[in-house]
Amino acid sequence: MKIDRCDLNARVMIVAEIGNNHEGDVRRAEEMIQAAAEAGVDAVKFQVIQPHRLVSPFDAPRVQQLARFQLSYDEFRALSEVAAKYGVLFLATPFDTDAVGFLKSLVPAFKVASGDITFFPLLEEIARTGKPVILSTGWATLQEIRRAKNAVERIWARLRIHQDIAILHCVGAYPTPVGNAHLSAIPHLRETFRCPVGYSDHTQGIDAAVAAVAAGARIIEKHFTLDHRLSTFRDHRLSATPLKMAKLVKKIRAVEVMLGCPRKAVYDIEQSSRLSVRRSIVARRDLPCGTLIGEEDIDWVRPGGGIPPGNEHLVLRKRVTRDMVRGEQISPADIEGAGRRR
């Protein structure tokens, strides 16, 4: 799966989730993009929210908070240009169908928030854009994930769109205790849905995000802040600061190197020492020419290169054709009748 220049088959895509941590300050948002880019992330992500399209008007405190944090379409357009300036992808989560149309020309892929995995009008509107989809799965059952994935893919099939969807493992708790990260769900989701799987991290610290890569995550989304103490807004507490994000990027890249080839083989670095750790059948004692070899006459020692263990039938109850000393490898040429076998 490719998201713009990010090939998930080649390397893990690291996303700094700025979300609403800018708290409505576009200058802070610009500073966060720059800091995230300097930390080495591949993409920054925002949330495009119109409060009256997301929250009931009867939840006045929440509406007021979202209104304070809201950025305009023009401001998001400007932020996408800032992201391009600093060489990172601009991503955003739309929280209403109108935002999908606005974002279509700005983002290389659409992220769907966990809470909207059952919001089918939004999923279908996103699918019609023909862009890759990143589907977060906090609070979701396997059946809900399957229904959401199918809803997107039905639209693609009808419109003859050939596109990819990625699923993010996510636990819907803010913050998520590390004992509830359930990273083993990552390979389970990959095997179940046969698509790239990532991890949207709500734990405090960076260890869970790094471990998720070892578990098979191909996208890592981590909340990002300039300072945990900027305000009492909850997302700051579970976010990585610029220093922590830089460490996160460094550790993930190191894990990728350590993961290496996904297939078990004899690797190039092992070739030169391979024979030295294998064993060969040798004479356990001095064997005069003509000795009939019995089990008490052989041993198995390093290095390899002679007759390997498992081939004792080639030497047992056969006579040696020359004098042999203790510890000497027994070769087929040393066995009576070897010439006839060839």
Short mmCIF file of C-alpha atoms in Angstrom, two decimals:
data_model
loop_
_atom_site.label_atom_id
_atom_site.label_comp_id
_atom_site.label_asym_id
_atom_site.label_seq_id
_atom_site.Cartn_x
_atom_site.Cartn_y
_atom_site.Cartn_z
CA MET A 1 0.00 0.00 0.00
CA LYS A 2 1.28 3.46 -0.91
CA ILE A 3 0.21 6.76 0.59
CA ASP A 4 1.78 9.38 -1.64
CA ARG A 5 5.54 8.73 -1.38
CA CYS A 6 5.18 6.45 1.65
CA ASP A 7 5.36 2.80 0.62
CA LEU A 8 4.15 0.77 3.61
CA ASN A 9 5.84 -2.32 2.20
CA ALA A 10 9.20 -0.57 2.34
CA ARG A 11 9.03 1.25 5.65
CA VAL A 12 6.76 2.22 8.51
CA MET A 13 4.84 5.46 8.09
CA ILE A 14 5.08 7.63 11.22
CA VAL A 15 2.30 10.14 11.73
CA ALA A 16 2.35 12.97 14.28
CA GLU A 17 -1.28 13.38 15.34
CA ILE A 18 -1.54 17.10 16.06
CA GLY A 19 -5.30 16.75 16.28
CA ASN A 20 -6.62 19.59 18.37
CA ASN A 21 -3.48 20.17 20.42
CA HIS A 22 -3.06 23.49 18.61
CA GLU A 23 -6.22 24.56 20.54
CA GLY A 24 -7.31 26.88 17.75
CA ASP A 25 -4.00 28.76 17.48
CA VAL A 26 -2.89 28.53 13.85
CA ARG A 27 0.56 29.89 14.69
CA ARG A 28 1.02 27.11 17.22
CA ALA A 29 -0.17 24.64 14.59
CA GLU A 30 2.53 25.89 12.20
CA GLU A 31 5.15 25.56 14.93
CA MET A 32 3.98 22.01 15.62
CA ILE A 33 4.31 21.05 11.96
CA GLN A 34 7.87 22.34 11.89
CA ALA A 35 8.77 20.57 15.15
CA ALA A 36 7.23 17.29 13.97
CA ALA A 37 9.10 17.50 10.68
CA GLU A 38 12.37 18.14 12.50
CA ALA A 39 11.66 15.08 14.65
CA GLY A 40 11.64 13.00 11.47
CA VAL A 41 7.98 12.01 11.04
CA ASP A 42 6.51 11.23 7.64
CA ALA A 43 3.20 13.03 8.11
CA VAL A 44 1.26 15.36 10.34
CA LYS A 45 -2.47 14.94 10.93
CA PHE A 46 -5.22 17.31 11.96
CA GLN A 47 -8.92 17.00 12.73
CA VAL A 48 -11.39 19.04 10.68
CA ILE A 49 -14.37 19.61 12.93
CA GLN A 50 -17.47 21.75 12.66
CA PRO A 51 -18.82 21.51 16.23
CA HIS A 52 -22.49 21.73 15.25
CA ARG A 53 -21.98 18.78 12.85
CA LEU A 54 -20.34 16.60 15.51
CA VAL A 55 -21.87 17.23 18.92
CA SER A 56 -25.44 17.68 20.13
CA PRO A 57 -26.31 21.31 20.87
CA PHE A 58 -27.48 20.10 24.26
CA ASP A 59 -23.83 19.35 25.17
CA ALA A 60 -22.97 23.02 25.43
CA PRO A 61 -19.56 22.68 27.20
CA ARG A 62 -18.26 20.34 24.53
CA VAL A 63 -19.58 22.51 21.71
CA GLN A 64 -17.90 25.54 23.25
CA GLN A 65 -14.57 23.75 23.63
CA LEU A 66 -14.63 22.52 20.03
CA ALA A 67 -15.55 26.00 18.84
CA ARG A 68 -12.49 27.42 20.63
CA PHE A 69 -10.27 24.82 18.95
CA GLN A 70 -11.82 25.14 15.49
CA LEU A 71 -9.69 26.22 12.54
CA SER A 72 -11.16 27.51 9.30
CA TYR A 73 -10.88 25.85 5.92
CA ASP A 74 -8.54 28.64 4.82
CA GLU A 75 -6.31 28.00 7.82
CA PHE A 76 -6.16 24.27 7.07
CA ARG A 77 -5.32 25.06 3.46
CA ALA A 78 -2.45 27.24 4.68
CA LEU A 79 -1.29 24.50 7.06
CA SER A 80 -1.13 22.03 4.20
CA GLU A 81 1.26 24.41 2.48
CA VAL A 82 3.36 24.63 5.66
CA ALA A 83 3.54 20.84 5.75
CA ALA A 84 4.72 20.79 2.14
CA LYS A 85 7.33 23.42 2.97
CA TYR A 86 8.79 21.20 5.68
CA GLY A 87 8.60 18.02 3.60
CA VAL A 88 5.90 16.10 5.49
CA LEU A 89 2.56 14.81 4.26
CA PHE A 90 -0.57 16.64 5.35
CA LEU A 91 -3.34 14.36 6.62
CA ALA A 92 -6.64 15.17 8.25
CA THR A 93 -9.64 13.40 9.69
CA PRO A 94 -12.97 14.76 8.43
CA PHE A 95 -15.79 14.65 10.97
CA ASP A 96 -18.58 15.50 8.54
CA THR A 97 -19.34 14.86 4.89
CA ASP A 98 -18.72 18.47 3.84
CA ALA A 99 -15.15 18.27 5.13
CA VAL A 100 -14.49 15.32 2.81
CA GLY A 101 -15.07 17.47 -0.25
CA PHE A 102 -12.87 20.23 1.17
CA LEU A 103 -10.00 17.87 2.01
CA LYS A 104 -10.04 15.89 -1.23
CA SER A 105 -7.51 18.15 -2.93
CA LEU A 106 -5.31 18.54 0.17
CA VAL A 107 -4.73 15.03 1.51
CA PRO A 108 -3.18 11.92 -0.08
CA ALA A 109 -5.37 9.65 2.08
CA PHE A 110 -8.31 9.89 4.45
CA LYS A 111 -8.17 8.92 8.09
CA VAL A 112 -11.44 7.78 9.67
CA ALA A 113 -11.73 8.30 13.42
CA SER A 114 -12.54 5.31 15.60
CA GLY A 115 -15.83 6.80 16.67
CA ASP A 116 -16.99 7.05 13.05
CA ILE A 117 -16.44 3.43 12.05
CA THR A 118 -20.24 3.06 11.93
CA PHE A 119 -20.85 6.47 10.26
CA PHE A 120 -21.60 4.99 6.84
CA PRO A 121 -22.54 8.22 5.01
CA LEU A 122 -19.06 9.54 5.88
CA LEU A 123 -17.35 6.28 4.90
CA GLU A 124 -19.13 6.22 1.55
CA GLU A 125 -18.35 9.87 0.84
CA ILE A 126 -14.67 9.19 1.57
CA ALA A 127 -14.71 6.09 -0.64
CA ARG A 128 -16.05 8.09 -3.56
CA THR A 129 -12.92 10.28 -3.53
CA GLY A 130 -10.87 7.28 -4.66
CA LYS A 131 -8.13 7.96 -2.12
CA PRO A 132 -6.58 5.40 0.27
CA VAL A 133 -8.36 5.00 3.58
CA ILE A 134 -6.89 4.60 7.07
CA LEU A 135 -9.53 3.17 9.38
CA SER A 136 -9.06 3.42 13.14
CA THR A 137 -10.73 0.73 15.26
CA GLY A 138 -11.03 1.86 18.86
CA TRP A 139 -14.24 0.61 20.54
CA ALA A 140 -14.91 -1.58 17.47
CA THR A 141 -15.82 -5.24 17.13
CA LEU A 142 -14.50 -7.39 14.29
CA GLN A 143 -17.98 -7.32 12.77
CA GLU A 144 -18.03 -3.50 12.83
CA ILE A 145 -14.59 -3.35 11.24
CA ARG A 146 -15.67 -5.78 8.54
CA ARG A 147 -18.85 -3.80 7.81
CA ALA A 148 -16.91 -0.53 7.54
CA LYS A 149 -14.25 -2.04 5.29
CA ASN A 150 -16.92 -3.65 3.11
CA ALA A 151 -18.82 -0.36 2.82
CA VAL A 152 -15.74 1.38 1.44
CA GLU A 153 -14.82 -1.49 -0.87
CA ARG A 154 -18.35 -1.76 -2.28
CA ILE A 155 -18.16 1.85 -3.43
CA TRP A 156 -14.73 1.23 -4.94
CA ALA A 157 -15.96 -1.86 -6.76
CA ARG A 158 -19.00 -0.04 -8.16
CA LEU A 159 -16.89 2.88 -9.36
CA ARG A 160 -14.07 0.59 -10.56
CA ILE A 161 -11.61 2.23 -8.19
CA HIS A 162 -8.50 0.21 -7.36
CA GLN A 163 -7.40 1.45 -3.98
CA ASP A 164 -6.16 0.22 -0.60
CA ILE A 165 -7.39 0.41 2.96
CA ALA A 166 -5.33 0.15 6.13
CA ILE A 167 -6.66 -0.66 9.59
CA LEU A 168 -5.24 0.87 12.75
CA HIS A 169 -5.39 -1.09 15.98
CA CYS A 170 -6.51 1.35 18.65
CA VAL A 171 -7.79 1.19 22.21
CA GLY A 172 -10.39 3.84 22.99
CA ALA A 173 -9.08 5.05 26.35
CA TYR A 174 -7.37 8.40 26.98
CA PRO A 175 -4.76 7.62 28.14
CA THR A 176 -4.54 3.86 27.63
CA PRO A 177 -2.63 2.00 30.38
CA VAL A 178 0.23 0.04 28.80
CA GLY A 179 -1.27 -3.16 30.16
CA ASN A 180 -4.31 -2.52 27.99
CA ALA A 181 -2.48 -1.78 24.73
CA HIS A 182 -3.20 -5.34 23.43
CA LEU A 183 -0.56 -5.16 20.71
CA SER A 184 -1.11 -8.84 19.91
CA ALA A 185 -4.26 -7.68 18.12
CA ILE A 186 -2.06 -6.30 15.32
CA PRO A 187 -1.15 -9.66 13.73
CA HIS A 188 -4.70 -10.87 14.44
CA LEU A 189 -6.16 -7.96 12.45
CA ARG A 190 -3.68 -8.52 9.62
CA GLU A 191 -4.55 -12.21 9.36
CA THR A 192 -8.29 -11.51 9.61
CA PHE A 193 -8.58 -8.68 7.09
CA ARG A 194 -5.57 -9.30 4.82
CA CYS A 195 -4.58 -5.66 4.63
CA PRO A 196 -1.90 -3.39 6.14
CA VAL A 197 -2.37 -2.82 9.87
CA GLY A 198 -1.03 0.02 11.97
CA TYR A 199 -1.35 1.33 15.50
CA SER A 200 -2.92 4.51 16.83
CA ASP A 201 -1.27 4.96 20.21
CA HIS A 202 -3.03 6.47 23.21
CA THR A 203 -0.55 5.30 25.85
CA GLN A 204 1.77 7.67 27.68
CA GLY A 205 5.37 7.34 26.53
CA ILE A 206 6.69 5.82 23.32
CA ASP A 207 7.36 2.18 24.21
CA ALA A 208 4.02 0.83 22.98
CA ALA A 209 4.39 2.51 19.59
CA VAL A 210 7.88 1.06 19.14
CA ALA A 211 6.73 -2.41 20.22
CA ALA A 212 3.82 -2.19 17.78
CA VAL A 213 6.29 -2.09 14.89
CA ALA A 214 7.82 -5.35 16.11
CA ALA A 215 4.27 -6.75 16.20
CA GLY A 216 3.80 -5.87 12.53
CA ALA A 217 2.39 -2.32 12.48
CA ARG A 218 3.07 -0.49 9.20
CA ILE A 219 1.61 2.87 10.29
CA ILE A 220 2.27 4.46 13.66
CA GLU A 221 0.09 7.37 14.72
CA LYS A 222 1.19 9.14 17.90
CA HIS A 223 -0.37 12.25 19.41
CA PHE A 224 1.99 15.20 19.35
CA THR A 225 2.37 18.29 21.54
CA LEU A 226 4.94 21.00 22.08
CA ASP A 227 4.61 20.67 25.86
CA HIS A 228 2.57 18.40 28.12
CA ARG A 229 1.83 21.41 30.32
CA LEU A 230 0.35 23.69 27.66
CA SER A 231 -3.14 23.30 29.11
CA THR A 232 -5.46 20.87 30.86
CA PHE A 233 -6.72 19.51 27.51
CA ARG A 234 -6.43 15.72 27.95
CA ASP A 235 -4.64 14.97 24.67
CA HIS A 236 -1.49 16.80 25.78
CA ARG A 237 -0.90 14.16 28.50
CA LEU A 238 -0.77 11.23 26.09
CA SER A 239 1.18 13.08 23.41
CA ALA A 240 4.86 12.94 22.54
CA THR A 241 6.89 16.13 22.83
CA PRO A 242 9.34 17.00 20.03
CA LEU A 243 12.19 15.32 21.93
CA LYS A 244 10.13 12.17 22.56
CA MET A 245 8.89 12.10 18.97
CA ALA A 246 12.46 12.26 17.68
CA LYS A 247 13.34 9.32 19.97
CA LEU A 248 10.26 7.47 18.75
CA VAL A 249 11.29 7.91 15.11
CA LYS A 250 14.87 6.80 15.88
CA LYS A 251 13.72 3.70 17.77
CA ILE A 252 11.20 2.69 15.09
CA ARG A 253 13.82 2.98 12.37
CA ALA A 254 16.17 0.85 14.48
CA VAL A 255 13.46 -1.79 14.94
CA GLU A 256 12.88 -1.84 11.18
CA VAL A 257 16.57 -2.56 10.64
CA MET A 258 16.48 -5.32 13.26
CA LEU A 259 13.37 -6.90 11.74
CA GLY A 260 15.22 -7.36 8.46
CA CYS A 261 14.10 -10.12 6.11
CA PRO A 262 10.65 -11.56 6.88
CA ARG A 263 11.64 -15.04 5.68
CA LYS A 264 13.79 -17.53 7.57
CA ALA A 265 16.85 -18.48 5.53
CA VAL A 266 20.60 -18.94 5.78
CA TYR A 267 21.55 -15.27 5.69
CA ASP A 268 24.65 -13.97 3.92
CA ILE A 269 26.25 -12.98 7.22
CA GLU A 270 26.00 -16.62 8.39
CA GLN A 271 27.51 -18.28 5.34
CA SER A 272 31.17 -17.99 6.33
CA SER A 273 30.64 -19.64 9.73
CA ARG A 274 27.97 -22.16 8.83
CA LEU A 275 30.23 -25.20 8.45
CA SER A 276 32.16 -24.35 11.60
CA VAL A 277 29.11 -24.93 13.81
CA ARG A 278 27.92 -28.10 12.07
CA ARG A 279 29.21 -31.58 12.90
CA SER A 280 30.81 -34.41 10.93
CA ILE A 281 31.13 -38.12 11.67
CA VAL A 282 34.66 -38.83 12.94
CA ALA A 283 36.66 -41.74 14.31
CA ARG A 284 36.19 -41.95 18.09
CA ARG A 285 39.46 -43.90 18.38
CA ASP A 286 42.35 -44.88 16.15
CA LEU A 287 41.03 -47.26 13.47
CA PRO A 288 43.55 -49.53 11.73
CA CYS A 289 42.93 -50.28 8.06
CA GLY A 290 40.27 -52.97 7.68
CA THR A 291 38.48 -52.21 10.97
CA LEU A 292 34.73 -53.00 10.83
CA ILE A 293 33.12 -49.80 12.11
CA GLY A 294 30.66 -50.14 14.96
CA GLU A 295 28.65 -47.55 16.91
CA GLU A 296 31.41 -47.39 19.52
CA ASP A 297 33.89 -46.33 16.81
CA ILE A 298 32.27 -43.05 15.72
CA ASP A 299 31.65 -39.64 17.20
CA TRP A 300 30.25 -36.34 15.93
CA VAL A 301 32.29 -33.17 16.22
CA ARG A 302 32.73 -29.77 14.61
CA PRO A 303 33.42 -28.60 11.94
CA GLY A 304 31.07 -29.84 9.25
CA GLY A 305 32.14 -30.65 5.75
CA GLY A 306 32.41 -34.40 6.09
CA ILE A 307 29.60 -36.92 6.44
CA PRO A 308 26.91 -35.13 8.48
CA PRO A 309 24.93 -36.66 11.37
CA GLY A 310 21.94 -38.58 10.12
CA ASN A 311 24.04 -40.50 7.61
CA GLU A 312 25.55 -43.06 9.99
CA HIS A 313 24.31 -45.84 7.71
CA LEU A 314 27.05 -44.87 5.25
CA VAL A 315 29.79 -45.89 7.70
CA LEU A 316 28.40 -48.39 10.21
CA ARG A 317 29.22 -52.05 9.54
CA LYS A 318 31.64 -50.97 6.83
CA ARG A 319 35.44 -51.41 6.84
CA VAL A 320 37.89 -48.54 6.64
CA THR A 321 40.32 -48.67 3.74
CA ARG A 322 43.19 -46.90 5.50
CA ASP A 323 44.57 -46.25 8.95
CA MET A 324 42.61 -43.46 10.67
CA VAL A 325 43.44 -41.52 13.82
CA ARG A 326 41.10 -40.46 16.59
CA GLY A 327 39.06 -37.36 15.63
CA GLU A 328 39.65 -37.67 11.88
CA GLN A 329 36.65 -37.11 9.61
CA ILE A 330 35.44 -40.26 7.92
CA SER A 331 34.70 -39.61 4.25
CA PRO A 332 32.97 -41.92 1.74
CA ALA A 333 36.38 -42.54 0.13
CA ASP A 334 37.57 -44.04 3.44
CA ILE A 335 34.88 -46.73 3.41
CA GLU A 336 35.13 -50.10 1.75
CA GLY A 337 32.92 -50.25 -1.32
CA ALA A 338 32.68 -46.46 -1.71
CA GLY A 339 34.03 -46.72 -5.21
CA ARG A 340 31.32 -49.16 -6.23
CA ARG A 341 28.59 -46.82 -4.85
CA ARG A 342 29.88 -44.06 -7.06
#
